[in-house]
């Protein structure tokens, strides 16, 4: 019988039990990458009853002969979890299993392999049972463990913020290439979320001053935690508000950068289950065509840029031509380029502002 997941009691051996052989343990009951929308095949979420794990999962069984089933070692738990998560839609089941078990043990992933045959104590097995069940329901691993690596930095993440993607590192690389040519660049990061872009830039360009904004107070709380974690309080200022309105009007910046929401509203329902079901919709939804926020930033940035100044935006490859055309039509920018990510897809718009043109309101 499959029971709801929960910390089990260790099985007791009845007094005077008679040997019996043959007892077995009942343990076995997302196209092209996008920084914001991993294009993976949609999988129907299985019914909850199919996801519940046996209450005695990862517990050693005794048969009446007094012998035990194989112990739940690091190796055995990794193998079982990998198989289980693969059946429930994970595209990276082995990696997920390693990250979750390392988190449950409070160790680094490499230690799983240096202690491959170590038997896991009950407290670790109980934590692992909960993590496996939640991951089988497609809850993102980053939310389960509470952090994600980005640009070689460990960042706190919660469901209040979008999980940083490797593709966004292209945006950071382009910002740094410009910032490092300036003596003391002043940078504005719009829609900062977890603060990943602002923090990566500040850590790699010590002379930079970064103002990071978001309209979500909950997201800014996460960003603040990360800023403090990396001891960047003196370099990064956090402001709550809608895009440029969060910053006092006279202030101008050498660089405006943003990874804004850019998924068309109608496509939200078609995202992979781990994205649409768990990540904040407000960090994804870019309006009818996905360009609502991007157009505002492109139009309003000239009022807040120095001359010369730079605008850098993350976008989806499909939107790249339309965004470049819109930037051109404003008459405010020169040197408008589309930068490819490591997968060869247009990921970043880079445009130089030198004054003139029709800036937005």
PDB file of C-alpha atoms in Angstrom, residues 10 14 22-23 54 56 59 74 105 126 139 152 169 200 209 219 229 234 243 290 296 317:
ATOM      1  CA  UNK A  10      12.339   2.394  11.954  1.00  0.00           C
ATOM      2  CA  UNK A  14       8.918  -8.774  16.429  1.00  0.00           C
ATOM      3  CA  UNK A  22      12.032 -14.241   0.010  1.00  0.00           C
ATOM      4  CA  UNK A  23      11.105 -10.983   1.709  1.00  0.00           C
ATOM      5  CA  UNK A  54       6.146   4.545   0.224  1.00  0.00           C
ATOM      6  CA  UNK A  56       9.240   3.222   4.333  1.00  0.00           C
ATOM      7  CA  UNK A  59      14.420   2.328   5.253  1.00  0.00           C
ATOM      8  CA  UNK A  74      24.651   6.970  -1.266  1.00  0.00           C
ATOM      9  CA  UNK A 105      23.342  15.483   3.493  1.00  0.00           C
ATOM     10  CA  UNK A 126      13.642  11.545   5.663  1.00  0.00           C
ATOM     11  CA  UNK A 139       9.072  21.617  -8.531  1.00  0.00           C
ATOM     12  CA  UNK A 152      30.356  31.149 -10.746  1.00  0.00           C
ATOM     13  CA  UNK A 169      25.451  35.044 -18.572  1.00  0.00           C
ATOM     14  CA  UNK A 200      27.763  39.334 -11.293  1.00  0.00           C
ATOM     15  CA  UNK A 209      28.211  51.393  -9.081  1.00  0.00           C
ATOM     16  CA  UNK A 219      11.984  39.814  -5.288  1.00  0.00           C
ATOM     17  CA  UNK A 229      25.806  37.479   1.033  1.00  0.00           C
ATOM     18  CA  UNK A 234      28.531  49.568  -0.981  1.00  0.00           C
ATOM     19  CA  UNK A 243      11.312  50.306 -14.341  1.00  0.00           C
ATOM     20  CA  UNK A 290       6.061  39.560 -25.384  1.00  0.00           C
ATOM     21  CA  UNK A 296       9.050  50.681 -22.821  1.00  0.00           C
ATOM     22  CA  UNK A 317      15.791  34.718 -30.563  1.00  0.00           C
TER      23      UNK A 317
END
